[in-house]
Short mmCIF file of C-alpha atoms in Angstrom, two decimals:
data_model
loop_
_atom_site.label_atom_id
_atom_site.label_comp_id
_atom_site.label_asym_id
_atom_site.label_seq_id
_atom_site.Cartn_x
_atom_site.Cartn_y
_atom_site.Cartn_z
CA ASP A 179 4.50 -7.41 -19.54
CA GLY A 180 4.89 -8.44 -15.92
CA GLY A 181 2.40 -7.18 -13.43
CA ILE A 182 -0.51 -7.74 -11.13
CA THR A 183 -4.04 -8.13 -12.44
CA GLN A 184 -7.09 -7.59 -10.30
CA SER A 185 -10.50 -8.38 -11.65
CA PRO A 186 -13.08 -7.13 -11.97
CA LYS A 187 -12.48 -3.39 -11.61
CA TYR A 188 -16.01 -2.80 -10.29
CA LEU A 189 -18.10 -5.36 -8.44
CA PHE A 190 -21.62 -5.12 -7.08
CA ARG A 191 -23.13 -7.62 -4.67
CA LYS A 192 -26.22 -7.91 -2.56
CA GLU A 193 -25.90 -7.79 1.18
CA GLY A 194 -25.44 -11.24 2.72
CA GLN A 195 -23.67 -12.76 -0.30
CA ASN A 196 -20.06 -13.90 -0.30
CA VAL A 197 -17.91 -12.49 -3.08
CA THR A 198 -14.41 -13.42 -4.29
CA LEU A 199 -11.93 -10.90 -5.64
CA SER A 200 -9.28 -12.15 -8.02
CA CYS A 201 -5.58 -11.28 -7.91
CA GLU A 202 -3.02 -12.78 -10.30
CA GLN A 203 0.65 -11.89 -10.71
CA ASN A 204 3.32 -12.97 -13.20
CA LEU A 205 6.24 -11.32 -11.43
CA ASN A 206 7.36 -14.61 -9.83
CA HIS A 207 6.92 -13.05 -6.40
CA ASP A 208 6.46 -15.24 -3.34
CA ALA A 209 4.84 -12.63 -1.10
CA MET A 210 1.33 -11.33 -1.78
CA TYR A 211 -0.94 -8.94 0.10
CA TRP A 212 -4.52 -7.70 0.33
CA TYR A 213 -5.36 -4.21 1.54
CA ARG A 214 -8.59 -2.37 2.05
CA GLN A 215 -8.78 1.36 1.36
CA ASP A 216 -11.50 3.59 2.75
CA PRO A 217 -11.63 7.37 2.30
CA GLY A 218 -9.38 9.09 4.80
CA GLN A 219 -8.14 5.83 6.32
CA GLY A 220 -5.28 4.86 4.08
CA LEU A 221 -4.48 1.21 3.40
CA ARG A 222 -5.23 -1.40 6.02
CA LEU A 223 -3.71 -4.87 5.75
CA ILE A 224 -6.25 -7.70 5.55
CA TYR A 225 -4.07 -10.76 4.87
CA TYR A 226 -0.65 -11.47 3.52
CA SER A 227 1.13 -14.58 2.31
CA GLN A 228 4.85 -15.20 2.18
CA ILE A 229 4.67 -18.50 0.33
CA VAL A 230 2.26 -20.97 -1.23
CA ASN A 231 -0.10 -22.66 1.25
CA ASP A 232 0.72 -20.18 4.01
CA PHE A 233 -0.83 -16.85 4.99
CA GLN A 234 -1.13 -14.57 8.01
CA LYS A 235 -3.87 -12.28 9.25
CA GLY A 236 -3.33 -8.58 8.99
CA ASP A 237 -4.95 -5.88 11.09
CA ILE A 238 -8.53 -6.30 9.81
CA ALA A 239 -8.92 -9.97 8.84
CA GLU A 240 -12.36 -10.49 10.42
CA GLY A 241 -15.00 -11.24 7.79
CA TYR A 242 -12.42 -12.10 5.10
CA SER A 243 -10.78 -15.31 3.95
CA VAL A 244 -7.96 -16.11 1.53
CA SER A 245 -6.25 -19.07 -0.09
CA ARG A 246 -2.82 -19.46 -1.65
CA GLU A 247 -2.83 -22.67 -3.66
CA LYS A 248 -0.67 -21.29 -6.46
CA LYS A 249 2.23 -18.87 -6.41
CA GLU A 250 0.55 -16.67 -9.01
CA SER A 251 -2.84 -16.34 -7.35
CA PHE A 252 -4.14 -14.95 -4.04
CA PRO A 253 -7.95 -14.65 -4.12
CA LEU A 254 -9.80 -12.79 -1.38
CA THR A 255 -13.31 -13.77 -0.29
CA VAL A 256 -15.43 -11.13 1.40
CA THR A 257 -17.90 -13.06 3.49
CA SER A 258 -21.32 -12.08 4.79
CA ALA A 259 -19.71 -11.70 8.22
CA GLN A 260 -17.89 -8.55 7.08
CA LYS A 261 -20.02 -5.74 8.52
CA ASN A 262 -19.07 -2.99 6.10
CA PRO A 263 -17.64 -4.54 2.93
CA THR A 264 -18.04 -1.60 0.54
CA ALA A 265 -14.50 -0.37 -0.14
CA PHE A 266 -11.62 -0.25 -2.61
CA TYR A 267 -9.51 -3.41 -2.42
CA LEU A 268 -5.87 -3.49 -3.49
CA CYS A 269 -3.68 -6.52 -4.08
CA ALA A 270 0.11 -6.36 -4.05
CA SER A 271 3.13 -8.63 -4.34
CA SER A 272 6.82 -8.46 -3.53
CA ILE A 273 9.99 -10.53 -3.43
CA ARG A 274 10.08 -12.60 -0.27
CA GLY A 275 12.76 -12.30 2.37
CA GLN A 276 14.26 -9.11 1.03
CA GLY A 277 12.98 -6.29 3.17
CA ASN A 278 14.51 -3.71 0.86
CA THR A 279 12.28 -4.57 -2.11
CA GLU A 280 9.07 -2.73 -2.78
CA ALA A 281 5.56 -4.02 -3.20
CA PHE A 282 3.93 -3.84 -6.62
CA PHE A 283 0.23 -3.06 -6.80
CA GLY A 284 -2.69 -3.97 -8.99
CA GLN A 285 -5.23 -1.40 -10.16
CA GLY A 286 -7.74 -2.33 -7.48
CA THR A 287 -11.32 -3.62 -7.28
CA ARG A 288 -14.09 -1.34 -6.07
CA LEU A 289 -16.68 -3.44 -4.27
CA THR A 290 -20.13 -2.05 -3.61
CA VAL A 291 -22.58 -4.00 -1.51
CA VAL A 292 -26.20 -2.96 -1.80
CA GLY B 135 4.04 -3.29 17.06
CA ASN B 136 4.71 -1.70 13.70
CA SER B 137 2.98 1.48 12.63
CA VAL B 138 3.36 4.53 10.40
CA THR B 139 2.10 8.02 11.14
CA GLN B 140 1.98 10.84 8.63
CA MET B 141 0.36 14.25 8.35
CA GLU B 142 -3.03 13.67 6.83
CA GLY B 143 -3.77 16.92 5.08
CA PRO B 144 -5.29 17.73 2.74
CA VAL B 145 -2.39 19.90 1.69
CA THR B 146 -2.94 22.65 -0.87
CA LEU B 147 0.04 24.43 -2.40
CA SER B 148 0.64 26.85 -5.21
CA GLU B 149 2.75 25.71 -8.13
CA GLU B 150 6.52 26.01 -7.45
CA ALA B 151 6.02 25.98 -3.67
CA PHE B 152 8.15 23.82 -1.35
CA LEU B 153 6.59 20.58 -0.15
CA THR B 154 7.16 18.68 3.09
CA ILE B 155 5.06 15.72 4.19
CA ASN B 156 6.06 14.38 7.58
CA CYS B 157 6.27 10.64 8.28
CA THR B 158 7.31 8.86 11.46
CA TYR B 159 7.34 5.17 12.18
CA THR B 160 7.41 2.62 14.98
CA ALA B 161 9.00 -0.72 14.22
CA THR B 162 10.87 -3.61 15.72
CA GLY B 163 14.13 -4.31 14.02
CA TYR B 164 15.32 -2.35 11.01
CA PRO B 165 12.60 -1.83 8.42
CA SER B 166 12.94 -0.45 4.94
CA LEU B 167 10.98 2.74 4.27
CA PHE B 168 9.01 3.75 1.20
CA TRP B 169 6.96 6.55 -0.27
CA TYR B 170 4.18 5.60 -2.68
CA VAL B 171 1.94 7.82 -4.79
CA GLN B 172 -1.66 7.14 -5.81
CA TYR B 173 -3.50 8.92 -8.61
CA PRO B 174 -7.32 8.91 -8.62
CA GLY B 175 -8.88 5.49 -9.20
CA GLU B 176 -5.55 3.72 -9.51
CA GLY B 177 -3.27 1.47 -7.51
CA LEU B 178 -0.11 2.66 -5.80
CA GLN B 179 3.21 3.37 -7.50
CA LEU B 180 6.56 3.43 -5.78
CA LEU B 181 7.98 6.94 -5.58
CA LEU B 182 11.21 6.30 -3.65
CA LYS B 183 12.72 4.10 -0.98
CA ALA B 184 15.53 3.87 1.59
CA THR B 185 16.70 0.65 3.13
CA LYS B 186 19.00 1.66 5.98
CA ALA B 187 19.76 4.55 8.28
CA ASP B 188 20.97 7.76 6.61
CA ASP B 189 20.06 6.50 3.14
CA LYS B 190 18.43 9.12 0.93
CA GLY B 191 15.85 8.04 -1.61
CA SER B 192 15.12 10.33 -4.54
CA ASN B 193 12.99 10.34 -7.68
CA LYS B 194 11.32 12.97 -9.91
CA GLY B 195 12.59 15.79 -7.68
CA PHE B 196 11.24 14.18 -4.48
CA GLU B 197 13.63 13.24 -1.66
CA ALA B 198 13.42 11.54 1.72
CA THR B 199 16.14 10.58 4.22
CA TYR B 200 15.92 7.60 6.58
CA ARG B 201 16.50 9.07 10.05
CA LYS B 202 16.82 6.28 12.59
CA GLU B 203 17.45 8.60 15.55
CA THR B 204 14.13 10.37 15.01
CA THR B 205 12.37 7.38 13.35
CA SER B 206 11.35 9.64 10.49
CA PHE B 207 11.22 9.61 6.69
CA HIS B 208 9.90 13.01 5.64
CA LEU B 209 9.11 13.61 1.96
CA GLU B 210 10.31 16.87 0.36
CA LYS B 211 10.23 18.53 -3.02
CA GLY B 212 11.65 21.92 -3.78
CA SER B 213 9.15 23.04 -6.41
CA VAL B 214 5.83 21.24 -6.89
CA GLN B 215 3.88 21.08 -10.13
CA VAL B 216 0.19 20.64 -10.83
CA SER B 217 0.96 17.12 -12.01
CA ASP B 218 2.16 16.24 -8.49
CA SER B 219 -1.42 16.40 -7.22
CA ALA B 220 -2.10 12.94 -5.76
CA VAL B 221 -2.24 11.03 -2.48
CA TYR B 222 1.12 10.15 -0.94
CA PHE B 223 1.63 7.18 1.37
CA CYS B 224 4.55 6.47 3.67
CA ALA B 225 5.17 2.77 4.32
CA LEU B 226 7.56 0.38 6.02
CA LYS B 227 8.46 -3.21 5.25
CA THR B 228 9.68 -5.53 7.96
CA SER B 229 12.26 -8.26 7.60
CA TYR B 230 9.42 -10.83 7.52
CA ASP B 231 7.73 -9.16 4.55
CA LYS B 232 4.89 -7.35 6.33
CA VAL B 233 4.17 -4.00 4.65
CA ILE B 234 2.41 -1.31 6.73
CA PHE B 235 1.11 1.99 5.36
CA GLY B 236 0.39 5.36 6.87
CA PRO B 237 -3.03 7.01 6.37
CA GLY B 238 -1.98 8.94 3.28
CA THR B 239 -1.68 12.67 2.58
CA SER B 240 -3.73 14.27 -0.17
CA LEU B 241 -1.84 16.97 -2.08
CA SER B 242 -3.45 19.51 -4.39
CA VAL B 243 -1.26 21.87 -6.37
CA ILE B 244 -2.98 24.89 -7.88
CA PRO B 245 -1.61 26.92 -10.81
#
């Protein structure tokens, strides 16, 4: 079945450590996205990528980094510079260049930093 | 810039009541508009979409019409069920693939 896989579902890290969240898709989509969800704040765009080896900052990119070396994969690193990293992180993908197509979402990773 | 505003709730309704969740947007160009639904602990699922002015999206009894003159995309359902309890997000997608979400509206339907 085609879809987006985020792993792990729950992740715990100590403060000051970098952590990488995985996102893989087999939908053959060019565009991929990372969002952060906090209670009462909806989804905020961290980074998005329209094609391999290219990505753009979203509204809250500070303290995060991404890479897009393969079409299928768009990992997100939460660095120690992120002041409040505990949140629910959602990855999505969509067809590129067709504004009328929806984004498909993974099941999310809940990161807790202690 | 691009942004989406929606009523934040929470909204509590009795079963079979009429639902309206307001959504307005600001965008350059001509975005496509979407409503997504999120159940607890899960990712988002597409509920409906509209890609140009005056289009009506519909699914599972929910409807929304793309109103360019008022930059709105309000979600409606004539008779809600307990199973409709979830968080609803309005979103837009620009021609360069950027997808922006509103803050979400939590809906609880009580029997």
